[in-house]
Amino acid sequence: MITIKEIANMLNVSTTTVSNVIHGKTKEVSPANVERIRKVLDEYDYMPNINARNLASNRSKIIGMVVKVNGKENPFKDQFFGELLGAVEDRVRSRGYNLMVYALNDVRQVQKFILSWNMDGLVTCGFVEGEISYLQERYKKPIVIIDDYDTNDLERCINIRLEDKKAAYEMTKYVIGCGHKKIAFLADNNVNLDHQRFLGYCQAMDEAGLFGSEENFLKICPGNRGEKNNLDELYEKSFAYTAIICSSDYYAAMLLNTFQDRGRKIPDDISITGFDDVEYASLVRPALTTVRQDIQEKGLVAVDMLVKMLEENPKDMETLVVLPTQMVIRDSVKRING
Amino acid sequence: MITIKEIANMLNVSTTTVSNVIHGKTKEVSPANVERIRKVLDEYDYMPNINARNLASNRSKIIGMVVKVNGKENPFKDQFFGELLGAVEDRVRSRGYNLMVYALNDVRQVQKFILSWNMDGLVTCGFVEGEISYLQERYKKPIVIIDDYDTNDLERCINIRLEDKKAAYEMTKYVIGCGHKKIAFLADNNVNLDHQRFLGYCQAMDEAGLFGSEENFLKICPGNRGEKNNLDELYEKSFAYTAIICSSDYYAAMLLNTFQDRGRKIPDDISITGFDDVEYASLVRPALTTVRQDIQEKGLVAVDMLVKMLEENPKDMETLVVLPTQMVIRDSVKRING
DNA sequence: TTGTAAGCGTTATCAT
DNA sequence: ATGATAACGCTTACAA
């Protein structure tokens, strides 16, 4: 690999001049030299040594994507994260940055990597308040936080979310409108965005004079490697309901499966709804009635906001983006008599 | 961020001594100094500047993962790539490296990134012969090639594949054993691993005295953004068969869907098999009879082999890993009368 | 328009 | 056991 210095020597010019040509600052260089240097650059297929460049210029052109991993699972098995990552990668690259990916559960490790590499910015997903602010105190560059509700108005931080509460509210209202009264809500926890969705569910239930409380919150265990889901328990509990609002397509599909295997007909015996509208939401049978979010868009917006902060550093930048959702009605909810 | 030089000054020692402590070369440093330096390192939460380190030591501790993207699709939407990426990330990190991810279709771009960053090694997926050898000529470091059949015995390259032909052979044999005679093979192309699977199909057909030829190769169009699948055409053609061996779960699920929507019963009217055993293979209905591969393992092995080359540089290293597959019999194939 | 030279934070060689 | 010091390849004042 040829270096700037070598080219400068070859052509009897200074490294500054070569550097200027490389960076397109051709106004500062005589046309003749521009020509000569460009030719050599091309001929020898010059590639900058990015480590040297980063060291000298004190930036890195690296954007880190850090997703929190709970337990031992591979987060990118989940189509949501896969699609998000792909969108982020695409936009990061087309904006001239490079993407480093980490799936971690320890925020101290995150800190180590981003500081050591002097990353220009960060996209995080799945981390919560305490973790984010820990990072934010030590890392003085922009952070985009995807899908968190507890981190608000932190300096240099941008939040990207959905209308989670509203979406769950609408879905629940739709199910109620189909004649259901005994409706449960299912998630693997009741914090952050799952909590917001639960609140939406509760609101719709309350408005309809039904009973939206924790009593009807069904907690599903994530079922990591080795660890079993609590599907038996959920199966038993499900008999108390005619519909279950799930906080993800993933769990909805799991219920669909389990229940049908044990002989309950869906939606005839019980209705089930999902959230996200990942690809297999329309592949399972019955196809899931669900809430669509545009994951691709989430990733693109995340990077765009980050790069905007990085390159324009606008003073009055909006610090929160709430993306819209959309009901997708398929076949997993039955219209029943009141 | 505190630097080595600053620490050295504070303690009136040389940067060499500090550096030695940082790297655990405590034999070369007096216990008293080890103690003093460690304390400061800890107190000031020293983080190395990796760009400086890389520049000085001429390595990068970066492993690149490059997946070829055809058309405009986001490859990580496909659970196969998502899971592979997650496995690679996990192992890369635990081996002390960092992962940079690129989804590209132009091999010249790949070259630019890996050379500029001085990456230590590469994991590629989806690239084919000409592209790989182009890279290999310019990039003098190890490359792991996943799922390619046309690149063999290139220096510094390791191939990782499945028993694709054998797996397809066994699947076809199973379907024949269920009494089917009119069996098609479906893929989106007939090169590389899809071709191997097609060969396995043909072999089983031939052995059974049936007709395994291109005539029974059904080509499905990938259906990228905007572009439509040729499902109408495939639906019509399917009436000539009682079973279709698909080269991926993805397409199998798509057929399941389309055919059922148009009123054909599966497996009663036509049997369908998949390949990969991604998660939704067991979520669709009927659950797919398919060939299981261990994607997680594929990723782990890829990184292990790469790191082994990097750190041990063994002379007699095996250059090909063929991972096993496994038949998974579910509900999408019907046993019929000969 | 061009060149000089300091500096980025490490590593590593070679003395002492 | 410890320390000078050059080197890594680039950017960027500043000088000419």
XYZ file of C-alpha atoms (C1' of nucleotides) in Angstrom:
708
model
C 0.000 0.000 0.000
C 1.435 3.298 -1.103
C 1.523 6.191 1.369
C 1.163 9.917 1.040
C 4.797 10.408 1.874
C 5.910 8.040 -0.850
C 3.783 9.786 -3.402
C 5.109 13.158 -2.269
C 8.671 11.937 -2.698
C 8.013 10.439 -6.085
C 6.607 13.675 -7.372
C 8.828 16.068 -5.459
C 5.936 17.781 -3.790
C 5.000 18.020 -0.151
C 2.679 15.725 1.758
C 0.396 18.700 2.270
C -0.111 19.059 -1.435
C -0.868 15.395 -1.859
C -3.212 15.488 1.078
C -4.998 18.462 -0.400
C -5.569 16.672 -3.664
C -6.817 13.615 -1.841
C -9.363 15.732 -0.058
C -10.421 17.571 -3.152
C -9.062 20.898 -2.030
C -7.950 21.547 -5.549
C -8.218 25.297 -5.267
C -5.078 25.283 -3.216
C -3.105 23.267 -5.717
C -1.943 24.113 -9.204
C -3.837 22.298 -11.932
C -0.632 20.715 -13.130
C 0.045 19.168 -9.746
C -3.526 18.095 -9.286
C -3.204 16.216 -12.514
C 0.137 14.586 -11.704
C -0.908 13.594 -8.211
C -4.280 12.245 -9.264
C -2.596 10.092 -11.808
C -0.276 8.486 -9.271
C -3.076 8.131 -6.753
C -5.012 6.256 -9.319
C -2.206 4.234 -10.741
C -1.020 2.970 -7.377
C -4.570 2.611 -6.093
C -3.928 4.727 -3.049
C -5.893 3.773 0.064
C -5.669 5.959 3.132
C -4.562 4.346 6.346
C -7.622 5.066 8.378
C -5.975 4.450 11.702
C -3.423 7.114 10.957
C -6.079 9.462 9.711
C -8.214 8.939 12.775
C -5.294 9.449 15.089
C -4.330 12.683 13.445
C -7.796 14.106 13.053
C -9.311 12.868 16.278
C -12.396 11.304 14.820
C -13.073 7.842 13.607
C -15.914 7.684 11.117
C -17.145 4.775 13.171
C -20.727 4.548 14.310
C -21.377 1.886 16.883
C -24.558 -0.099 17.046
C -25.012 -1.620 20.455
C -27.894 -3.871 21.260
C -28.534 -5.082 24.723
C -28.636 -8.815 25.008
C -30.531 -10.319 27.886
C -29.523 -13.793 28.867
C -27.583 -15.757 26.326
C -29.737 -15.299 23.287
C -28.572 -14.127 19.902
C -30.598 -10.953 19.422
C -30.293 -10.934 15.629
C -32.283 -14.136 15.368
C -35.188 -11.846 16.034
C -36.240 -10.445 12.694
C -36.819 -7.090 14.296
C -33.170 -6.630 15.163
C -32.017 -8.158 11.940
C -33.997 -5.740 9.865
C -33.033 -2.802 12.049
C -29.381 -3.660 11.747
C -29.586 -3.959 7.990
C -31.219 -0.565 7.699
C -28.668 1.034 9.980
C -25.774 -0.528 8.109
C -27.059 0.709 4.808
C -27.503 4.274 5.900
C -24.296 4.418 7.928
C -22.303 3.338 4.929
C -24.005 5.619 2.468
C -23.306 8.520 4.806
C -19.621 7.712 4.725
C -19.299 6.046 8.102
C -18.441 2.523 9.182
C -20.523 0.299 11.403
C -19.239 -1.631 14.373
C -21.712 -3.990 15.966
C -21.838 -5.141 19.566
C -24.379 -7.283 21.348
C -23.689 -6.759 25.013
C -25.384 -6.781 28.363
C -22.769 -4.918 30.322
C -22.755 -1.215 29.791
C -19.207 -0.907 31.114
C -18.026 -2.984 28.195
C -19.865 -0.719 25.808
C -18.015 2.202 27.309
C -14.680 0.519 26.820
C -15.246 -0.104 23.141
C -16.699 3.233 22.177
C -14.070 5.227 24.017
C -11.143 3.156 22.836
C -12.227 3.363 19.245
C -13.174 6.990 19.621
C -16.439 6.286 17.873
C -18.205 9.293 16.421
C -21.656 8.275 17.542
C -23.793 5.491 18.881
C -27.096 3.815 18.131
C -28.394 1.854 21.086
C -31.326 -0.438 21.380
C -32.682 -2.224 24.407
C -30.783 -0.340 27.060
C -32.621 1.403 29.854
C -32.344 4.570 31.822
C -29.540 3.857 34.252
C -27.385 2.295 31.575
C -27.858 5.087 29.083
C -27.069 7.833 31.527
C -23.997 5.940 32.704
C -22.796 5.980 29.127
C -23.847 9.510 28.438
C -21.814 10.817 31.346
C -18.638 9.269 30.063
C -19.108 9.440 26.336
C -19.321 12.988 25.128
C -20.738 12.300 21.717
C -24.241 11.827 20.315
C -26.313 8.781 21.183
C -29.486 7.667 19.495
C -31.693 5.642 21.777
C -34.207 3.364 20.132
C -37.323 2.265 21.974
C -36.686 3.594 25.426
C -39.180 5.566 27.493
C -37.272 6.335 30.626
C -34.448 8.383 29.154
C -35.649 11.869 28.414
C -33.933 15.065 27.415
C -30.440 13.850 28.073
C -27.897 16.070 26.451
C -26.600 14.836 23.097
C -29.227 12.093 23.121
C -32.055 11.491 20.709
C -34.942 9.155 21.354
C -36.736 7.225 18.655
C -39.914 5.397 19.492
C -43.307 4.358 18.256
C -46.749 5.462 19.260
C -46.746 2.393 21.455
C -49.516 3.369 23.778
C -51.766 4.651 21.041
C -51.184 1.581 18.907
C -52.040 -0.811 21.711
C -55.037 1.323 22.528
C -56.313 1.096 18.991
C -55.700 -2.590 18.738
C -57.532 -3.240 21.971
C -60.353 -1.023 20.874
C -60.596 -2.958 17.642
C -60.778 -6.239 19.520
C -63.410 -4.849 21.828
C -65.275 -3.663 18.767
C -65.293 -7.247 17.559
C -67.348 -8.103 20.582
C -64.683 -9.311 22.991
C -64.904 -8.515 26.677
C -62.514 -10.889 28.354
C -59.220 -9.696 26.950
C -55.725 -10.280 28.318
C -52.468 -8.507 27.562
C -49.278 -10.519 27.124
C -45.611 -9.487 27.254
C -42.399 -10.728 28.806
C -42.199 -7.794 31.171
C -44.064 -4.687 32.129
C -41.535 -1.918 31.762
C -40.567 0.533 29.071
C -42.320 0.090 25.745
C -44.145 -3.011 26.902
C -45.493 -0.988 29.752
C -46.661 1.720 27.379
C -48.470 -0.842 25.323
C -50.024 -2.200 28.466
C -51.201 1.293 29.358
C -52.795 1.629 25.939
C -54.554 -1.655 26.486
C -55.764 -0.531 29.902
C -57.065 2.734 28.556
C -59.163 1.029 25.911
C -60.468 -1.448 28.418
C -61.358 1.250 30.896
C -63.093 3.352 28.288
C -65.219 0.367 27.395
C -66.125 -0.172 31.009
C -64.139 -3.395 31.104
C -61.423 -4.186 33.551
C -57.917 -3.262 32.453
C -55.627 -4.182 35.299
C -52.514 -6.115 36.123
C -54.743 -9.030 36.842
C -55.087 -9.521 33.119
C -51.401 -9.076 32.392
C -50.000 -12.387 31.195
C -46.262 -12.651 31.639
C -44.486 -14.928 29.193
C -40.966 -16.137 29.920
C -38.526 -15.371 27.086
C -37.411 -18.996 26.846
C -33.738 -18.553 26.290
C -31.323 -21.324 25.542
C -32.305 -24.302 27.618
C -34.787 -22.343 29.665
C -38.389 -23.280 28.952
C -41.276 -21.004 28.179
C -44.179 -21.080 30.609
C -46.550 -22.118 27.880
C -48.362 -24.716 29.946
C -49.313 -22.111 32.461
C -50.373 -19.649 29.792
C -52.451 -22.278 28.098
C -54.380 -22.905 31.271
C -54.861 -19.230 31.967
C -56.045 -18.550 28.447
C -59.350 -20.252 29.079
C -60.423 -17.243 31.070
C -60.233 -15.059 27.944
C -61.626 -14.790 24.460
C -58.748 -12.676 23.185
C -55.091 -11.973 23.962
C -53.268 -8.822 22.891
C -49.592 -9.766 22.517
C -46.768 -7.294 22.684
C -44.920 -8.896 19.753
C -45.567 -11.063 16.749
C -42.964 -13.407 18.086
C -44.994 -14.311 21.132
C -48.251 -14.193 19.242
C -46.948 -16.787 16.816
C -45.771 -18.866 19.725
C -49.224 -18.852 21.270
C -50.845 -19.616 17.928
C -48.647 -22.633 17.726
C -49.030 -23.934 21.223
C -52.742 -23.434 21.400
C -53.436 -25.030 18.045
C -51.235 -27.979 18.845
C -53.352 -28.573 21.906
C -56.546 -28.422 19.963
C -57.825 -24.889 20.462
C -58.980 -23.305 17.270
C -57.822 -19.817 16.423
C -59.638 -17.494 16.099
C -62.712 -19.573 16.763
C -61.863 -20.506 20.325
C -59.611 -17.580 21.133
C -58.398 -14.515 19.263
C -54.782 -13.401 19.258
C -53.098 -10.219 18.057
C -49.464 -9.371 17.508
C -47.211 -6.356 17.311
C -44.503 -5.334 14.788
C -45.718 -7.036 11.634
C -42.495 -8.865 10.989
C -42.394 -11.001 7.915
C -43.732 -14.201 9.366
C -46.762 -12.422 10.821
C -48.349 -12.945 7.436
C -46.931 -16.433 7.002
C -48.372 -18.069 10.088
C -51.895 -19.467 9.989
C -54.167 -17.829 10.751
C -52.281 -14.767 9.530
C -51.848 -12.356 12.409
C -53.855 -9.262 12.984
C -51.136 -6.986 14.223
C -49.652 -3.509 14.488
C -47.272 -2.614 11.757
C -44.160 -0.568 12.391
C -41.650 0.426 9.755
C -38.435 -1.054 11.087
C -36.455 0.001 8.043
C -37.514 3.578 8.618
C -36.571 3.373 12.276
C -33.031 2.458 11.341
C -32.721 5.090 8.656
C -34.065 7.850 10.866
C -31.736 6.807 13.660
C -28.688 7.228 11.481
C -29.923 10.395 9.837
C -30.471 12.078 13.166
C -27.100 10.958 14.418
C -25.258 12.197 11.370
C -27.142 15.454 11.507
C -25.941 16.055 15.046
C -22.465 15.033 14.060
C -22.103 17.190 11.020
C -24.379 20.138 11.565
C -24.559 20.251 15.323
C -27.824 22.200 15.183
C -28.705 24.002 18.350
C -32.431 23.551 18.208
C -32.674 19.955 17.154
C -35.699 17.955 18.076
C -34.683 15.339 20.563
C -37.571 12.931 20.111
C -38.960 11.163 17.062
C -42.159 9.209 17.351
C -42.830 7.018 14.363
C -46.341 6.095 13.315
C -47.852 2.633 13.441
C -50.633 1.085 11.493
C -53.267 -1.550 12.183
C -53.047 -4.599 9.973
C -56.177 -6.674 10.106
C -55.790 -10.281 9.072
C -57.393 -13.454 10.331
C -56.523 -14.011 13.966
C -59.368 -12.099 15.561
C -62.928 -13.399 15.474
C -65.982 -11.200 15.424
C -68.200 -12.537 18.166
C -71.498 -11.638 19.687
C -71.500 -9.270 22.583
C -9.094 10.357 28.523
C -5.710 9.921 30.119
C -2.802 8.809 27.951
C 0.234 6.667 28.575
C 2.467 9.664 28.319
C 0.536 11.548 30.951
C 0.694 8.637 33.326
C 4.402 8.294 32.717
C 4.924 11.935 33.527
C 2.811 11.806 36.642
C 4.796 8.921 38.009
C 8.193 9.874 36.673
C 8.599 6.673 34.757
C 8.928 6.061 31.039
C 6.130 5.285 28.645
C 7.763 1.928 28.078
C 7.269 0.981 31.685
C 3.643 2.025 31.656
C 3.083 0.188 28.429
C 4.628 -2.929 29.906
C 2.304 -2.840 32.878
C -0.679 -2.316 30.617
C 0.282 -5.417 28.684
C 0.920 -7.488 31.768
C 4.615 -7.796 31.158
C 5.187 -7.410 34.869
C 8.373 -9.403 34.889
C 10.134 -6.503 33.315
C 8.903 -4.005 35.856
C 9.659 -3.700 39.541
C 6.785 -4.721 41.802
C 6.715 -1.262 43.312
C 6.180 0.347 39.926
C 3.654 -2.225 38.847
C 1.673 -1.317 41.906
C 1.925 2.441 41.433
C 1.098 2.305 37.762
C -1.807 -0.072 38.172
C -3.292 2.224 40.710
C -3.224 5.231 38.417
C -4.456 3.174 35.480
C -7.389 2.158 37.565
C -8.065 5.472 39.173
C -8.101 7.378 35.905
C -9.863 4.591 34.096
C -7.259 4.388 31.360
C -8.541 3.387 27.926
C -6.068 2.764 25.144
C -6.467 4.800 21.973
C -6.957 1.976 19.570
C -6.217 4.010 16.504
C -2.799 4.858 17.869
C -2.217 1.291 18.882
C -3.203 -0.016 15.487
C -1.043 2.472 13.707
C 1.995 1.587 15.743
C 1.519 -2.147 15.765
C 0.243 -2.555 12.240
C -2.793 -4.612 13.042
C -6.341 -3.647 13.792
C -8.194 -6.287 15.784
C -10.987 -5.737 13.325
C -12.719 -8.623 11.629
C -14.949 -7.658 8.770
C -18.155 -9.427 7.945
C -19.181 -8.778 4.390
C -22.376 -10.105 2.969
C -23.233 -9.771 -0.639
C -26.452 -8.006 -1.284
C -28.249 -8.653 -4.525
C -30.635 -6.008 -5.655
C -31.825 -3.575 -3.053
C -32.861 -5.953 -0.313
C -31.796 -5.788 3.286
C -30.074 -9.139 3.732
C -30.474 -9.217 7.513
C -34.236 -9.401 7.184
C -33.537 -12.988 6.298
C -33.330 -14.875 9.546
C -30.456 -16.881 8.171
C -28.193 -13.861 7.912
C -29.435 -12.376 11.144
C -28.621 -15.473 13.089
C -25.288 -15.879 11.339
C -24.323 -12.318 12.116
C -25.243 -12.687 15.763
C -23.129 -15.793 16.110
C -20.185 -14.163 14.383
C -20.431 -11.045 16.536
C -20.488 -13.070 19.697
C -17.444 -15.106 18.871
C -15.485 -12.216 17.373
C -15.914 -10.233 20.546
C -15.115 -13.058 22.898
C -11.930 -13.668 20.961
C -10.895 -10.085 21.527
C -11.691 -8.681 18.105
C -14.169 -6.119 16.850
C -16.743 -6.615 14.154
C -17.358 -4.300 11.251
C -20.340 -5.139 9.092
C -20.861 -4.366 5.438
C -23.653 -5.386 3.117
C -22.333 -4.725 -0.351
C -22.642 -5.893 -3.884
C -19.494 -4.377 -5.283
C -16.353 -6.224 -4.431
C -14.221 -3.183 -5.170
C -15.884 -1.386 -2.299
C -15.131 -4.279 -0.015
C -11.516 -3.968 -0.941
C -11.431 -0.298 -0.106
C -12.801 -0.798 3.373
C -10.753 -3.778 4.415
C -7.496 -2.321 3.169
C -8.065 1.137 4.605
C -8.931 -0.224 8.005
C -6.188 -2.785 7.793
C -8.617 -5.444 8.934
C -7.090 -8.586 10.372
C -9.445 -10.982 8.648
C -12.678 -11.346 6.754
C -15.811 -13.453 6.840
C -17.690 -13.364 3.569
C -21.028 -14.735 2.633
C -22.756 -14.793 -0.694
C -19.825 -13.836 -2.873
C -18.769 -16.038 -5.714
C -15.611 -17.188 -7.355
C -14.520 -14.187 -9.375
C -15.247 -11.793 -6.558
C -13.448 -13.787 -3.926
C -10.325 -14.238 -5.967
C -10.302 -10.559 -6.826
C -10.241 -9.832 -3.127
C -7.803 -12.535 -2.292
C -5.258 -11.174 -4.742
C -5.281 -7.751 -3.138
C -5.901 -8.568 0.483
C -3.105 -10.606 1.952
C -4.897 -11.787 5.039
C -7.186 -14.715 5.851
C -10.686 -14.934 4.405
C -13.423 -17.294 5.490
C -15.883 -18.018 2.732
C -19.299 -19.227 3.764
C -21.452 -21.237 1.393
C -19.489 -21.036 -1.797
C -18.673 -23.993 -3.996
C -16.610 -22.470 -6.728
C -13.715 -21.128 -4.699
C -11.370 -23.927 -3.832
C -7.924 -24.101 -2.325
C -7.224 -20.415 -2.553
C -4.332 -19.431 -0.379
C -5.283 -18.013 3.019
C -8.923 -18.913 2.349
C -11.136 -21.280 4.256
C -14.438 -22.600 2.959
C -17.357 -23.443 5.181
C -20.327 -25.247 3.728
C -23.023 -27.785 4.355
C -23.530 -31.236 2.981
C -25.882 -29.583 0.561
C -25.999 -32.276 -2.045
C -26.347 -35.080 0.449
C -29.055 -33.255 2.371
C -31.121 -32.623 -0.733
C -30.556 -36.210 -1.775
C -31.882 -37.484 1.526
C -34.836 -35.183 1.527
C -35.791 -36.221 -1.978
C -35.351 -39.848 -1.074
C -37.628 -39.367 1.893
C -40.289 -37.781 -0.264
C -39.985 -40.596 -2.771
C -40.262 -43.018 0.130
C -43.566 -41.390 0.994
C -44.856 -42.549 -2.348
C -44.302 -39.452 -4.467
C -43.198 -39.754 -8.057
C -43.895 -36.384 -9.597
C -41.504 -34.200 -7.675
C -40.162 -30.759 -8.584
C -37.192 -28.832 -7.239
C -37.513 -25.105 -6.568
C -34.867 -22.407 -6.100
C -34.195 -18.884 -7.281
C -31.193 -19.938 -9.315
C -29.219 -22.981 -10.250
C -25.675 -22.140 -9.271
C -23.468 -22.655 -6.265
C -25.170 -24.262 -3.271
C -28.551 -24.271 -4.949
C -27.018 -26.188 -7.771
C -25.555 -28.702 -5.342
C -28.957 -29.210 -3.808
C -30.404 -29.655 -7.243
C -27.781 -32.302 -7.970
C -28.738 -34.139 -4.798
C -32.351 -34.038 -5.878
C -31.451 -35.368 -9.303
C -29.410 -38.183 -7.858
C -32.265 -39.402 -5.686
C -34.679 -39.149 -8.577
C -32.385 -41.042 -10.888
C -31.758 -43.784 -8.375
C -35.490 -44.263 -8.030
C -35.872 -44.510 -11.766
C -37.716 -41.200 -11.881
C -36.806 -38.259 -13.956
C -34.457 -35.744 -12.326
C -33.792 -33.083 -14.911
C -33.899 -29.369 -15.480
C -37.384 -29.863 -16.752
C -38.498 -30.201 -13.173
C -36.501 -27.260 -11.910
C -38.889 -24.515 -10.853
C -37.302 -21.101 -10.804
C -38.782 -18.636 -8.346
C -38.068 -14.921 -8.667
C -36.661 -13.389 -5.497
C -39.296 -10.675 -5.419
C -37.248 -7.756 -4.259
C -38.595 -4.349 -3.465
C -41.359 -3.625 -5.907
C -40.529 -6.558 -8.107
C -43.170 -9.276 -8.019
C -42.693 -12.973 -7.445
C -43.790 -15.266 -10.237
C -46.205 -17.049 -7.968
C -49.020 -17.222 -10.492
C -46.848 -19.110 -12.879
C -45.589 -21.429 -10.163
C -49.099 -22.117 -9.004
C -50.092 -23.239 -12.451
C -47.026 -25.395 -12.865
C -47.491 -27.022 -9.493
C -50.457 -29.046 -10.728
C -48.052 -31.304 -12.558
C -46.515 -32.432 -9.273
C -47.434 -34.017 -5.981
C -44.421 -32.622 -4.151
C -41.989 -29.718 -4.366
C -38.527 -29.728 -2.787
C -37.669 -26.112 -1.989
C -34.156 -24.812 -1.545
C -35.111 -22.667 1.442
C -37.743 -22.402 4.138
C -38.356 -18.902 2.963
C -39.658 -19.994 -0.403
C -41.366 -23.035 1.034
C -43.357 -20.821 3.373
C -44.198 -18.567 0.480
C -45.596 -21.469 -1.517
C -47.492 -22.748 1.497
C -49.108 -19.399 1.750
C -49.937 -18.841 -1.877
C -51.223 -22.313 -2.508
C -53.407 -22.384 0.568
C -54.815 -18.990 -0.183
C -55.912 -20.317 -3.543
C -57.547 -23.333 -2.032
C -55.016 -26.111 -2.403
C -54.614 -28.169 0.724
C -51.167 -28.910 1.991
C -50.033 -31.609 2.313
C -53.194 -33.255 1.027
C -53.093 -31.783 -2.444
C -49.394 -31.157 -2.680
C -46.417 -31.740 -0.395
C -43.754 -29.116 0.202
C -40.353 -29.286 1.894
C -37.987 -26.562 3.021
C -34.336 -26.070 3.774
C -32.531 -24.426 6.728
C -35.033 -24.889 9.526
C -35.172 -21.252 10.439
C -37.446 -20.375 13.290
C -40.639 -19.875 11.374
C -40.314 -23.250 9.684
C -42.004 -24.639 12.764
C -44.412 -21.743 13.089
C -46.085 -21.955 9.706
C -48.961 -24.365 9.206
C -48.512 -27.083 8.298
C -45.142 -27.025 10.019
C -42.434 -27.575 7.445
C -40.613 -30.799 6.864
C -37.172 -29.433 6.218
C -33.411 -29.817 6.465
C -31.910 -28.384 9.582
C -28.577 -26.616 9.570
C -26.917 -25.145 12.622
C -26.468 -21.521 11.653
C -25.087 -20.571 15.032
C -22.398 -23.209 14.636
C -21.591 -21.973 11.161
C -20.812 -18.535 12.519
C -18.796 -19.783 15.449
C -16.715 -22.110 13.317
C -16.086 -19.334 10.825
C -14.599 -17.075 13.454
C -12.694 -19.859 15.171
C -10.997 -20.867 11.967
C -10.183 -17.285 11.134
C -8.679 -16.562 14.526
C -6.747 -19.791 14.404
C -5.121 -18.723 11.142
C -4.484 -15.297 12.544
C -2.907 -16.308 15.789
C -1.363 -19.683 15.172
C -0.778 -19.551 11.460
C -0.664 -23.338 11.250
C 0.966 -24.729 8.156
C -1.233 -27.758 7.714
C -4.595 -26.261 8.398
C -7.641 -27.852 6.885
C -9.070 -25.487 4.347
C -12.591 -26.832 4.151
C -15.236 -27.416 6.790
C -18.409 -29.220 5.856
C -21.059 -28.987 8.523
C -23.672 -31.695 8.967
C -27.373 -31.297 8.315
C -30.327 -33.138 9.708
C -33.744 -34.082 8.414
C -36.613 -32.587 10.369
C -39.867 -34.301 9.604
C -42.962 -32.298 10.384
C -46.288 -32.053 8.639
C -45.854 -30.726 5.138
C -45.314 -34.030 3.327
C -48.111 -36.516 2.811
C -47.638 -40.238 2.644
C -49.459 -41.347 -0.476
C -50.016 -44.551 -2.367
C -47.485 -45.414 -4.991
C 0.685 27.725 -4.543
C 3.846 25.077 -1.877
C 6.569 23.301 1.928
C 8.010 22.511 6.879
C 7.255 20.432 10.864
C 4.726 19.426 14.979
C 1.575 16.390 16.750
C -1.903 12.478 17.324
C -0.990 7.952 21.267
C 0.984 3.917 20.778
C 4.619 0.247 20.092
C 9.131 -1.419 19.844
C 14.142 -1.216 19.406
C 18.137 -0.460 21.561
C 20.847 1.405 25.096
C 21.902 1.832 29.836
C 14.534 -2.732 35.484
C 14.188 1.510 33.026
C 14.409 5.114 29.606
C 15.276 7.605 25.046
C 13.726 7.727 20.836
C 12.255 6.463 16.254
C 8.476 4.941 13.802
C 3.534 4.213 12.286
C 0.727 7.510 8.216
C -1.837 11.233 8.362
C -3.632 16.218 9.307
C -2.929 20.893 9.926
C -1.063 25.310 11.516
C 2.104 28.234 9.994
C 5.723 29.926 7.159
C 7.592 30.952 2.809
